[in-house]
Each structure stands twice: as C-alpha cells, then as structure tokens.
CSV table of C-alpha atoms in Angstrom, one decimal:
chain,number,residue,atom,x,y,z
A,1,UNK,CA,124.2,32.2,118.3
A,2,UNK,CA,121.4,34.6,117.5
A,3,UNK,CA,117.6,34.5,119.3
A,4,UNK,CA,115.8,32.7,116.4
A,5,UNK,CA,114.3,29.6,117.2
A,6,UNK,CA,116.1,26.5,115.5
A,7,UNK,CA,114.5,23.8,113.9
A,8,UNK,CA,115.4,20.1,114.1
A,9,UNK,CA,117.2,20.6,111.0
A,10,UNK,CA,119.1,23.9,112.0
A,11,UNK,CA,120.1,22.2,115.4
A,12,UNK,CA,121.3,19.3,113.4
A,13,UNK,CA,123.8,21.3,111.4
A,14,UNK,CA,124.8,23.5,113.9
A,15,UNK,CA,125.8,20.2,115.9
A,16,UNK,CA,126.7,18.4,113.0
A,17,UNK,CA,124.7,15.3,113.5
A,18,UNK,CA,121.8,13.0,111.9
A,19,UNK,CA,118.5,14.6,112.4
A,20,UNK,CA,117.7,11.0,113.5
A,21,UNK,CA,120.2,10.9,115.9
A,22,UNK,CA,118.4,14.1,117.4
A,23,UNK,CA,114.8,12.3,117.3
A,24,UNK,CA,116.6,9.7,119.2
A,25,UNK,CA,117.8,12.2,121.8
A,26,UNK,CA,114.4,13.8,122.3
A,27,UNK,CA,113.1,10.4,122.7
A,28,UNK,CA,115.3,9.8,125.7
A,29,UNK,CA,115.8,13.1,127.1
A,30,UNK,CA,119.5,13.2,126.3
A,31,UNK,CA,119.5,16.1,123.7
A,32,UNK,CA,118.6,19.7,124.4
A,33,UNK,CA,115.6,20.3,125.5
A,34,UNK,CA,113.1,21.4,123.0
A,35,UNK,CA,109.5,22.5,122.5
A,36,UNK,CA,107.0,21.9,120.4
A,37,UNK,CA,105.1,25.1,118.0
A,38,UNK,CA,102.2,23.3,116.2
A,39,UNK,CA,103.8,20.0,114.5
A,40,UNK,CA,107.2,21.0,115.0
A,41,UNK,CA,110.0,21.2,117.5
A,42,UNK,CA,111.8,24.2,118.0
A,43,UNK,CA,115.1,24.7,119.7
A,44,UNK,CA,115.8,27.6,122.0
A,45,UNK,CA,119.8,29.2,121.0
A,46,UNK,CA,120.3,29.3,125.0
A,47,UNK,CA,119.6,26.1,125.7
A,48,UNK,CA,121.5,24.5,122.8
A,49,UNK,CA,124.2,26.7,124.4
A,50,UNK,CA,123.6,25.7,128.2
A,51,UNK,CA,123.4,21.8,127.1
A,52,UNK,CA,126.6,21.9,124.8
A,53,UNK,CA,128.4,23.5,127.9
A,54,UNK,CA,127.0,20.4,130.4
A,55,UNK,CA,128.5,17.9,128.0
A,56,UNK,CA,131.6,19.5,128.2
A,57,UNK,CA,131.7,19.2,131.8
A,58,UNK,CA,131.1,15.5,131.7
C-alpha cells in the first residue's frame, strides 16, 4: 500500500467489507485504528497493514 491516507470508503474496498460493518468496528475498537481530520475518519496504510497481520495471528 502507498502513504495516502484511506478513507472509510477506501478501507472498505481494500478489505472488501460494508462500510457499516467498519462503523461497527470503530464503535467497538475491533477495526483498525483510525483518526479523525475534521468530520472524517482517515486510515493510516501502516496500520491497516499492522491490524490485518494481528488477525492473522489469531
């Protein structure tokens, strides 16, 4: 993945999930973690990365 930051919608392709399904996540604190820039939530590529690898290890 490149450095640009992802948006809810970017992150929900990539993982190839509902974007409610990611809400959901963020709600719980079982997705990525993910900031917020203004109204929106951003994803960082690295940490996409570094949770997709801990949910392999589970």
């Amino acid at each position: 993945m490149n450095d640009r930051l992802l948006s809810i919608e970017d992150l929900s392709t990539y993982l190839q999930v509902p974007v409610n399904t990611l809400y959901q996540w963020r709600k719980t604190g079982k997705g990525p973690a993910g900031f917020r820039v203004g109204k929106y939530v951003r994803y960082r590529p690295g940490d996409v990365d570094a949770w997709i690898d801990g949910q392999a290890a589970c």
